[in-house]
Amino acid sequence: MLEFVPQAYTRADEAFDCLQTAIVKGDLTPGEKIGEVELCSRFHLTRGPLREALGRLESRGLLVRRPHAGVKVVSVSADELIELYRIRELMEGLAARQAAERMTDAEIAALRATLDTHETMIEQAQGQAYYQAEGDYDFHHRIATGSRNTKLTQMLLGDLYYMVRMYRYRLSTSSGRPHMALGEHRNIVDAIANRDGELAEFLMKRHIHAARKNIEQKIRDGELTF
Amino acid sequence: MLEFVPQAYTRADEAFDCLQTAIVKGDLTPGEKIGEVELCSRFHLTRGPLREALGRLESRGLLVRRPHAGVKVVSVSADELIELYRIRELMEGLAARQAAERMTDAEIAALRATLDTHETMIEQAQGQAYYQAEGDYDFHHRIATGSRNTKLTQMLLGDLYYMVRMYRYRLSTSSGRPHMALGEHRNIVDAIANRDGELAEFLMKRHIHAARKNIEQKIRDGELTF
DNA sequence: ATCACACGGATTGTCAACAATCCTTCAGTA
DNA sequence: TACTGAAGGATTGTTGACAATCCGTGTGAT
């Protein structure tokens, strides 16, 4: 029956999720030195599972750890954000190409459905924040998994997206171009539906390239502060 | 005076390194279920640090872990190896471009020096194995760090290279084209030295593309078994 | 004979105390 | 007054024991 099993959720997993969302949402500010005991009391955990979670988060680059000195959330810079988008441009381009070759029709239909949801969200004005925060993430998430490329999916979902979401919360960047982004998304889905991998890759790369240019402009205008 | 400090090596780090090299070198065969206590006695560790290391290795994709069931080394497939090279092609291309823009002259000189070392190794025939095993890794390693792109470096050194090295040991693949690879390496360094990022990217992508084609051919010929 | 279920052993997950290391503070001296 | 050094406190790293969960075996019923 292929039912989704919650897969024995351990305390360490819980700790990992808690810390991750806390970092992403900015509850833990970058550079802030944080003690293990404080984290324990804050999230109602014990130090064992917490330390295991810290290890995982460190190897994912969300926090840095100096032996016997403590842990702190990674400090972020404008340059690193730009570099991140350069990487995204390449990897998501590849993901789009392979998704066009490998996604099932059902997955493509589901992808279209999410875009419809986004559209109504945007039309209802209040949706802009939602769109930028989670809707866009959902779209890219589906394409990444649709690529059937294990390592690529792992890197996008496990590394890059958390970073991107962290920056988004930090910079409170409603990137300001939801309508345009939605149109670009639709074109990408069309290319995937037509099984045109080359075009899908091109459009995806241009999509992320545009997003990067948008951010660079905002940085120059001083709209984004770090 | 900017001295390199060995940075307080903890037991968990030790465990991480031990396990990592064991996995990479094939001492731990893929799919093999491994108990924590056995690992402890084998590497003279206690379970605490070991578990922390296991967590890190899991999030890097070198092993999989099912709660209460145990850990096992990732099983590798031919397809996944190919996918890995697709990703490398893009990311190392970017690394080469940025390295051309940002490497210091001293770093470039050092890069050339390593190539000279490789050449003498190859000429002394016995060096083929060395070249493929570590020399090639060294070359790509230097370019990755030379890119000054934090996340890119992190992903290449922390994820992809370990995977590639693991496959190499597993498949005992002296990719069989050391001379050709050395020539390609020299061309890449020349492009970097000329600060021609575009060319460096092109050459690096072609270099890795060729390596992938070489592997695909061997798989077709049945020279590589999984 | 095959399947279902339960029990026991073994393994993993968790906890709290102990040891090792670092950072801060506070003298003391130039 | 500024700097060096050491001692104390606090925090992290580690350990071994305890609890929770899973896998294999064996028994019973269909």
Coordinates of C-alpha atoms (C1' of nucleotides) in Angstrom, one line a residue:
Chain A
M1 CA 0.0 0.0 0.0
L2 CA 3.1 2.2 0.1
E3 CA 2.1 4.2 3.1
F4 CA 4.3 6.9 4.4
V5 CA 5.9 5.8 7.7
P6 CA 7.1 8.5 10.0
Q7 CA 10.3 6.5 10.2
A8 CA 11.1 6.3 13.9
Y9 CA 11.7 9.9 14.8
T10 CA 14.6 10.0 17.3
R11 CA 15.5 12.8 19.7
A12 CA 18.5 13.7 17.6
D13 CA 16.3 14.2 14.6
E14 CA 14.0 16.3 16.7
A15 CA 17.0 18.4 17.8
F16 CA 18.2 18.7 14.3
D17 CA 14.9 20.0 13.0
C18 CA 14.4 22.4 15.9
L19 CA 17.9 23.9 15.5
Q20 CA 17.6 24.0 11.8
T21 CA 14.4 25.9 11.7
A22 CA 15.6 28.2 14.5
I23 CA 18.7 29.0 12.4
V24 CA 16.7 29.4 9.2
K25 CA 14.1 31.6 10.8
G26 CA 16.6 33.7 12.5
D27 CA 15.8 32.9 16.1
L28 CA 19.4 32.1 16.5
T29 CA 21.3 35.2 15.2
P30 CA 24.5 34.7 13.3
G31 CA 27.8 35.2 15.2
E32 CA 25.9 34.7 18.5
K33 CA 27.8 32.4 20.7
I34 CA 25.5 29.7 22.1
G35 CA 26.0 27.4 25.0
E36 CA 24.9 23.8 24.8
V37 CA 23.1 23.9 28.2
E38 CA 21.2 26.9 27.1
L39 CA 20.1 25.2 23.9
C40 CA 19.1 22.2 25.9
S41 CA 16.8 24.1 28.2
R42 CA 15.4 26.1 25.3
F43 CA 14.4 23.1 23.3
H44 CA 13.8 20.7 26.1
L45 CA 16.5 18.3 25.0
T46 CA 19.4 16.6 26.6
R47 CA 23.0 17.1 25.6
G48 CA 23.5 13.8 23.9
P49 CA 21.1 14.2 21.0
L50 CA 21.8 17.9 20.9
R51 CA 25.5 17.3 20.2
E52 CA 24.7 14.8 17.5
A53 CA 22.5 17.4 15.8
L54 CA 25.2 20.0 16.2
G55 CA 27.6 17.7 14.4
R56 CA 25.2 17.3 11.5
L57 CA 24.5 21.0 11.3
E58 CA 28.2 21.8 11.3
S59 CA 28.9 19.5 8.4
R60 CA 26.1 21.1 6.5
G61 CA 27.7 24.5 7.0
L62 CA 24.9 26.1 9.0
L63 CA 27.0 26.6 12.1
V64 CA 30.7 26.6 13.0
R65 CA 32.2 24.9 16.0
R66 CA 35.5 25.4 17.7
P67 CA 36.5 22.6 20.1
H68 CA 36.0 23.5 23.7
A69 CA 35.0 27.0 22.7
G70 CA 31.4 26.6 21.6
V71 CA 29.2 26.9 18.6
K72 CA 27.9 29.9 16.7
V73 CA 25.6 30.3 13.7
V74 CA 27.5 31.1 10.5
S75 CA 27.9 34.7 9.7
V76 CA 26.7 35.6 6.3
S77 CA 28.0 38.0 3.8
A78 CA 26.7 39.6 0.7
D79 CA 29.4 38.0 -1.4
E80 CA 28.6 34.5 -0.2
L81 CA 24.9 35.1 -1.0
I82 CA 25.9 35.9 -4.6
E83 CA 28.2 32.9 -4.8
L84 CA 25.3 30.8 -3.6
Y85 CA 23.2 31.9 -6.5
R86 CA 26.0 31.2 -8.9
I87 CA 26.0 27.6 -7.7
R88 CA 22.2 27.3 -7.8
E89 CA 22.2 28.5 -11.3
L90 CA 24.3 25.6 -12.5
M91 CA 22.8 22.9 -10.3
E92 CA 19.2 23.8 -10.7
G93 CA 19.8 24.1 -14.4
L94 CA 20.9 20.5 -14.5
A95 CA 18.0 19.5 -12.2
A96 CA 15.5 21.1 -14.7
R97 CA 17.1 19.3 -17.6
Q98 CA 17.0 15.9 -15.9
A99 CA 13.5 16.5 -14.6
A100 CA 12.3 17.1 -18.1
E101 CA 13.8 13.7 -19.0
R102 CA 12.6 11.8 -16.0
M103 CA 9.6 13.3 -14.2
T104 CA 6.4 11.3 -14.5
D105 CA 3.3 12.8 -16.0
A106 CA 1.7 12.7 -12.5
E107 CA 4.6 14.7 -11.0
I108 CA 4.4 17.3 -13.8
A109 CA 0.6 17.6 -13.1
A110 CA 1.3 18.1 -9.4
L111 CA 3.9 20.7 -10.3
R112 CA 1.4 22.6 -12.4
A113 CA -1.1 22.4 -9.5
T114 CA 1.3 24.0 -7.1
L115 CA 1.8 26.9 -9.5
D116 CA -2.0 27.4 -9.6
T117 CA -2.0 27.6 -5.9
H118 CA 0.8 30.2 -6.0
E119 CA -1.2 32.2 -8.5
T120 CA -4.3 32.5 -6.3
M121 CA -2.0 33.3 -3.4
I122 CA -0.5 36.1 -5.3
E123 CA -3.8 37.5 -6.5
Q124 CA -5.0 37.6 -3.0
A125 CA -2.2 40.1 -2.4
Q126 CA -1.4 38.8 1.1
G127 CA 0.2 35.9 -0.6
Q128 CA 3.3 37.6 -1.6
A129 CA 5.1 36.8 1.6
Y130 CA 3.9 33.2 1.4
Y131 CA 4.9 32.9 -2.2
Q132 CA 8.4 34.0 -1.5
A133 CA 8.8 32.1 1.7
E134 CA 7.5 28.7 0.9
G135 CA 5.8 28.6 -2.5
D136 CA 9.0 29.2 -4.5
Y137 CA 10.8 26.7 -2.3
D138 CA 8.1 24.1 -3.1
F139 CA 8.5 24.6 -6.8
H140 CA 12.2 24.2 -6.8
H141 CA 12.0 21.3 -4.3
R142 CA 9.8 19.4 -6.7
I143 CA 12.1 19.9 -9.7
A144 CA 15.1 18.8 -7.6
T145 CA 13.5 15.5 -6.6
G146 CA 12.1 15.1 -10.1
S147 CA 15.7 15.0 -11.5
R148 CA 16.1 11.5 -10.0
N149 CA 19.7 12.5 -9.4
T150 CA 20.5 11.3 -5.9
K151 CA 23.5 13.4 -5.2
L152 CA 22.1 16.5 -6.9
T153 CA 18.9 16.2 -4.9
Q154 CA 20.9 15.7 -1.7
M155 CA 23.0 18.8 -2.3
L156 CA 20.1 21.0 -3.3
L157 CA 17.7 20.0 -0.5
G158 CA 20.4 19.3 2.1
D159 CA 22.7 22.2 1.6
L160 CA 21.7 25.0 -0.7
Y161 CA 18.0 25.5 0.0
Y162 CA 18.5 25.8 3.8
M163 CA 21.0 28.5 3.1
V164 CA 18.8 30.3 0.7
R165 CA 15.8 30.2 3.1
M166 CA 18.0 31.4 5.9
Y167 CA 19.1 34.4 3.8
R168 CA 15.5 35.1 2.9
Y169 CA 14.3 35.3 6.5
R170 CA 17.3 37.3 7.5
L171 CA 17.0 39.8 4.8
S172 CA 13.2 39.8 4.9
T173 CA 13.6 39.8 1.1
S174 CA 10.3 39.6 -0.6
S175 CA 12.3 39.6 -3.7
G176 CA 9.7 41.9 -5.1
R177 CA 9.0 40.2 -8.4
P178 CA 6.5 37.5 -7.7
H179 CA 4.5 38.0 -10.8
M180 CA 7.5 37.8 -13.0
A181 CA 8.8 34.8 -11.2
L182 CA 5.5 33.0 -11.6
G183 CA 5.6 33.5 -15.3
E184 CA 9.1 32.2 -15.5
H185 CA 8.0 29.2 -13.4
R186 CA 5.2 28.5 -15.9
N187 CA 7.6 28.5 -18.8
I188 CA 9.9 26.1 -17.1
V189 CA 7.1 23.7 -16.4
D190 CA 6.0 23.9 -20.0
A191 CA 9.4 23.0 -21.2
I192 CA 9.5 20.1 -18.8
A193 CA 6.0 18.9 -20.0
N194 CA 7.3 19.0 -23.5
R195 CA 10.3 16.9 -22.5
D196 CA 12.5 19.7 -23.8
G197 CA 15.4 19.3 -21.3
E198 CA 17.7 21.7 -23.1
L199 CA 15.1 24.5 -22.9
A200 CA 14.2 23.7 -19.3
E201 CA 17.8 24.0 -18.3
F202 CA 18.2 27.3 -20.2
L203 CA 15.1 28.8 -18.6
M204 CA 15.9 27.7 -15.2
K205 CA 19.4 29.1 -15.4
R206 CA 18.0 32.4 -16.6
H207 CA 15.4 32.4 -13.9
I208 CA 18.0 32.1 -11.2
H209 CA 20.3 34.4 -12.9
A210 CA 17.6 37.1 -12.9
A211 CA 17.0 36.5 -9.2
R212 CA 20.7 37.0 -8.5
K213 CA 20.8 40.2 -10.5
N214 CA 17.8 41.4 -8.6
I215 CA 19.6 40.8 -5.3
E216 CA 22.8 42.4 -6.5
Q217 CA 20.8 45.5 -7.5
K218 CA 19.2 45.6 -4.1
I219 CA 22.6 45.3 -2.4
R220 CA 23.9 48.2 -4.5
D221 CA 20.8 50.3 -3.6
G222 CA 21.4 49.5 0.1
E223 CA 18.0 47.8 0.4
L224 CA 19.7 44.8 1.7
T225 CA 21.8 45.1 4.9
F226 CA 23.9 42.4 6.5
Chain B
M1 CA 52.4 35.4 12.4
L2 CA 49.5 33.5 11.0
E3 CA 50.7 30.0 12.0
F4 CA 48.8 26.9 11.3
V5 CA 47.4 25.6 14.5
P6 CA 46.4 21.9 14.5
Q7 CA 43.1 23.0 16.0
A8 CA 42.4 20.8 19.0
Y9 CA 41.7 17.4 17.5
T10 CA 38.9 15.8 19.3
R11 CA 38.0 12.1 19.5
A12 CA 35.0 12.7 17.3
D13 CA 37.2 14.2 14.6
E14 CA 39.5 11.2 14.9
A15 CA 36.5 8.8 14.6
F16 CA 35.3 10.8 11.6
D17 CA 38.6 10.6 9.8
C18 CA 39.0 6.9 10.6
L19 CA 35.6 6.0 9.3
Q20 CA 35.9 8.2 6.3
T21 CA 39.2 6.7 5.1
A22 CA 37.9 3.3 5.9
I23 CA 34.9 3.9 3.7
V24 CA 36.8 5.6 1.0
K25 CA 39.5 2.9 0.9
G26 CA 36.9 0.1 0.9
D27 CA 37.7 -1.4 4.2
L28 CA 34.0 -1.1 4.9
T29 CA 32.2 -2.7 2.0
P30 CA 29.0 -1.1 0.8
G31 CA 25.7 -2.6 2.0
E32 CA 27.5 -4.3 4.8
K33 CA 25.6 -3.9 8.1
I34 CA 28.0 -2.7 10.8
G35 CA 27.4 -2.6 14.5
E36 CA 28.5 0.3 16.6
V37 CA 30.3 -1.8 19.2
E38 CA 32.3 -3.6 16.5
L39 CA 33.3 -0.3 15.1
C40 CA 34.4 0.9 18.5
S41 CA 36.6 -2.1 19.2
R42 CA 38.0 -1.9 15.7
F43 CA 39.1 1.8 15.9
H44 CA 39.6 1.9 19.7
L45 CA 36.9 4.5 20.3
T46 CA 33.9 4.8 22.6
R47 CA 30.4 5.1 21.3
G48 CA 29.9 8.8 22.0
P49 CA 32.4 10.2 19.6
L50 CA 31.6 7.4 17.2
R51 CA 28.0 8.2 17.0
E52 CA 28.8 11.9 16.4
A53 CA 31.0 10.8 13.6
L54 CA 28.3 8.6 12.2
G55 CA 25.9 11.5 12.2
R56 CA 28.3 13.7 10.2
L57 CA 29.0 10.9 7.7
E58 CA 25.3 10.3 7.2
S59 CA 24.6 13.9 6.4
R60 CA 27.5 13.8 3.9
G61 CA 25.9 10.8 2.3
L62 CA 28.6 8.3 2.8
L63 CA 26.4 6.0 4.9
V64 CA 22.8 5.5 5.6
R65 CA 21.3 5.0 9.0
R66 CA 18.0 3.5 10.0
P67 CA 16.9 4.2 13.6
H68 CA 17.4 1.2 15.9
A69 CA 18.4 -0.9 12.9
G70 CA 22.0 0.1 12.3
V71 CA 24.2 1.8 9.8
K72 CA 25.6 0.6 6.5
V73 CA 27.9 2.1 3.9
V74 CA 26.1 3.5 0.9
S75 CA 25.6 1.1 -2.0
V76 CA 26.9 2.6 -5.2
S77 CA 25.6 2.2 -8.7
A78 CA 27.0 2.9 -12.1
D79 CA 24.3 5.5 -12.8
E80 CA 25.1 7.4 -9.6
L81 CA 28.7 7.5 -10.6
I82 CA 27.8 9.1 -13.9
E83 CA 25.5 11.6 -12.2
L84 CA 28.3 12.5 -9.9
Y85 CA 30.5 13.4 -12.8
R86 CA 27.7 15.5 -14.4
I87 CA 27.7 17.6 -11.2
R88 CA 31.5 17.8 -11.0
E89 CA 31.5 19.0 -14.6
L90 CA 29.5 22.1 -13.7
M91 CA 30.9 22.8 -10.3
E92 CA 34.5 22.4 -11.1
G93 CA 34.0 24.4 -14.2
L94 CA 32.8 27.3 -12.1
A95 CA 35.7 26.7 -9.7
A96 CA 38.2 26.9 -12.5
R97 CA 36.6 30.2 -13.7
Q98 CA 36.7 31.8 -10.3
A99 CA 40.2 30.4 -9.6
A100 CA 41.4 32.2 -12.7
E101 CA 40.0 35.4 -11.3
R102 CA 41.1 35.1 -7.8
M103 CA 44.1 32.8 -7.2
T104 CA 47.3 34.5 -6.2
D105 CA 50.4 34.2 -8.3
A106 CA 51.9 32.1 -5.5
E107 CA 49.1 29.7 -5.6
I108 CA 49.3 29.3 -9.4
A109 CA 53.1 28.7 -9.0
A110 CA 52.4 26.0 -6.5
L111 CA 49.8 24.5 -8.8
R112 CA 52.4 24.3 -11.5
A113 CA 54.8 22.7 -9.1
T114 CA 52.4 19.9 -8.3
L115 CA 51.9 19.2 -12.0
D116 CA 55.7 18.9 -12.4
T117 CA 55.7 16.4 -9.5
H118 CA 52.9 14.4 -11.2
E119 CA 54.9 14.4 -14.4
T120 CA 58.0 12.8 -12.9
M121 CA 55.8 10.4 -11.1
I122 CA 54.2 9.3 -14.4
E123 CA 57.5 9.1 -16.2
Q124 CA 58.7 6.7 -13.5
A125 CA 55.9 4.5 -14.6
Q126 CA 55.2 3.3 -11.0
G127 CA 53.6 6.6 -10.6
Q128 CA 50.4 5.9 -12.5
A129 CA 48.6 4.6 -9.5
Y130 CA 49.8 7.5 -7.4
Y131 CA 48.8 10.0 -10.0
Q132 CA 45.3 8.7 -10.2
A133 CA 44.9 8.1 -6.5
E134 CA 46.2 11.3 -5.0
G135 CA 47.8 13.5 -7.5
D136 CA 44.7 14.2 -9.5
Y137 CA 42.9 14.8 -6.3
D138 CA 45.5 17.3 -5.2
F139 CA 45.2 19.2 -8.5
H140 CA 41.4 19.6 -8.2
H141 CA 41.7 20.3 -4.5
R142 CA 43.9 23.3 -5.1
I143 CA 41.6 24.8 -7.8
A144 CA 38.6 24.3 -5.6
T145 CA 40.1 26.2 -2.7
G146 CA 41.5 28.8 -5.1
S147 CA 38.0 29.7 -6.2
R148 CA 37.5 31.6 -2.9
N149 CA 33.9 30.4 -3.1
T150 CA 33.1 29.2 0.4
K151 CA 30.1 27.1 -0.4
L152 CA 31.6 25.7 -3.6
T153 CA 34.7 24.7 -1.9
Q154 CA 32.7 23.1 0.9
M155 CA 30.6 21.1 -1.5
L156 CA 33.5 19.9 -3.6
L157 CA 35.9 19.0 -0.7
G158 CA 33.2 17.9 1.7
D159 CA 30.9 15.9 -0.5
L160 CA 31.9 15.2 -4.1
Y161 CA 35.6 14.4 -3.8
Y162 CA 35.1 11.8 -1.0
M163 CA 32.6 10.1 -3.3
V164 CA 34.9 10.2 -6.2
R165 CA 37.8 8.8 -4.3
M166 CA 35.5 6.1 -2.9
Y167 CA 34.6 5.0 -6.4
R168 CA 38.2 5.1 -7.5
Y169 CA 39.3 2.7 -4.8
R170 CA 36.3 0.5 -5.3
L171 CA 36.7 0.2 -9.0
S172 CA 40.4 0.2 -8.8
T173 CA 40.1 2.5 -11.7
S174 CA 43.4 3.7 -12.9
S175 CA 41.4 5.6 -15.4
G176 CA 44.2 4.7 -17.8
R177 CA 44.8 8.0 -19.4
P178 CA 47.3 9.7 -17.1
H179 CA 49.3 11.3 -19.9
M180 CA 46.3 12.8 -21.5
A181 CA 44.9 14.0 -18.2
L182 CA 48.2 15.7 -17.4
G183 CA 48.2 17.6 -20.7
E184 CA 44.7 18.8 -19.9
H185 CA 45.7 19.8 -16.5
R186 CA 48.5 21.9 -17.9
N187 CA 46.2 23.7 -20.3
I188 CA 43.9 24.5 -17.5
V189 CA 46.7 26.0 -15.4
D190 CA 47.8 28.0 -18.4
A191 CA 44.4 29.5 -18.7
I192 CA 44.3 30.3 -15.0
A193 CA 47.7 31.9 -15.2
N194 CA 46.5 34.0 -18.1
R195 CA 43.5 35.0 -16.0
D196 CA 41.2 33.7 -18.7
G197 CA 38.4 32.5 -16.6
E198 CA 36.1 31.6 -19.5
L199 CA 38.7 29.4 -21.1
A200 CA 39.6 27.8 -17.8
E201 CA 35.9 26.9 -17.2
F202 CA 35.6 25.5 -20.7
L203 CA 38.8 23.4 -20.4
M204 CA 37.8 22.1 -17.0
K205 CA 34.4 21.1 -18.1
R206 CA 35.8 19.3 -21.1
H207 CA 38.4 17.6 -18.9
I208 CA 35.8 16.1 -16.6
H209 CA 33.4 15.4 -19.5
A210 CA 36.2 13.3 -21.1
A211 CA 36.7 11.5 -17.8
R212 CA 33.1 10.7 -17.6
K213 CA 33.0 9.4 -21.2
N214 CA 36.0 7.3 -20.4
I215 CA 34.1 5.7 -17.4
E216 CA 30.9 5.2 -19.4
Q217 CA 33.0 3.4 -22.1
K218 CA 34.5 1.1 -19.5
I219 CA 31.2 0.3 -18.0
R220 CA 29.9 -0.7 -21.5
D221 CA 32.9 -2.8 -22.0
G222 CA 32.4 -4.5 -18.7
E223 CA 35.7 -3.4 -17.4
L224 CA 34.0 -1.8 -14.4
T225 CA 31.9 -4.0 -12.2
F226 CA 29.7 -2.9 -9.3
Chain C
dA1 C1' 3.4 -26.9 5.0
dT2 C1' 2.8 -22.1 5.4
dC3 C1' 1.7 -18.2 7.8
dA4 C1' 1.0 -15.3 12.0
dC5 C1' 2.4 -14.0 16.3
dA6 C1' 5.0 -13.6 20.3
dC7 C1' 9.2 -14.0 22.9
dG8 C1' 14.1 -13.4 23.8
dG9 C1' 18.5 -11.6 22.6
dA10 C1' 21.0 -8.1 20.7
dT11 C1' 21.6 -3.5 19.2
dT12 C1' 20.7 1.2 19.2
dG13 C1' 19.1 5.6 21.6
dT14 C1' 19.4 8.2 25.8
dC15 C1' 20.9 9.9 30.0
dA16 C1' 23.7 11.9 33.8
dA17 C1' 28.2 12.2 36.1
dC18 C1' 33.3 12.8 35.2
dA19 C1' 37.4 14.7 32.9
dA20 C1' 39.7 18.0 29.9
dT21 C1' 40.0 22.4 27.8
dC22 C1' 39.3 27.2 27.2
dC23 C1' 38.0 32.0 28.5
dT24 C1' 37.9 35.6 31.9
dT25 C1' 39.5 37.9 35.6
dC26 C1' 42.8 39.7 38.5
dA27 C1' 47.3 40.5 40.3
dG28 C1' 51.8 41.8 39.4
dT29 C1' 55.4 44.1 36.9
dA30 C1' 57.7 47.1 33.4
Chain D
dT1 C1' 49.0 52.9 32.3
dA2 C1' 49.6 48.9 29.5
dC3 C1' 51.0 44.3 29.2
dT4 C1' 52.1 39.5 30.8
dG5 C1' 51.0 35.6 33.5
dA6 C1' 48.4 32.4 36.2
dA7 C1' 44.4 30.8 38.8
dG8 C1' 39.5 30.1 38.9
dG9 C1' 35.1 29.3 36.9
dA10 C1' 32.5 27.8 33.2
dT11 C1' 31.8 25.2 29.2
dT12 C1' 32.7 21.4 26.2
dG13 C1' 34.3 16.5 25.4
dT14 C1' 34.0 11.8 27.1
dT15 C1' 32.5 7.9 29.5
dG16 C1' 29.8 4.0 31.1
dA17 C1' 25.3 2.5 32.5
dC18 C1' 20.3 2.4 31.6
dA19 C1' 16.1 2.3 28.6
dA20 C1' 13.7 1.7 24.2
dT21 C1' 13.4 -0.5 19.8
dC22 C1' 14.2 -3.9 16.3
dC23 C1' 15.4 -8.7 14.3
dG24 C1' 15.5 -13.7 14.4
dT25 C1' 13.8 -17.8 16.3
dG26 C1' 10.4 -20.8 17.6
dT27 C1' 5.8 -22.2 18.6
dG28 C1' 1.1 -22.6 17.4
dA29 C1' -2.9 -22.4 14.4
dT30 C1' -5.0 -22.8 9.9

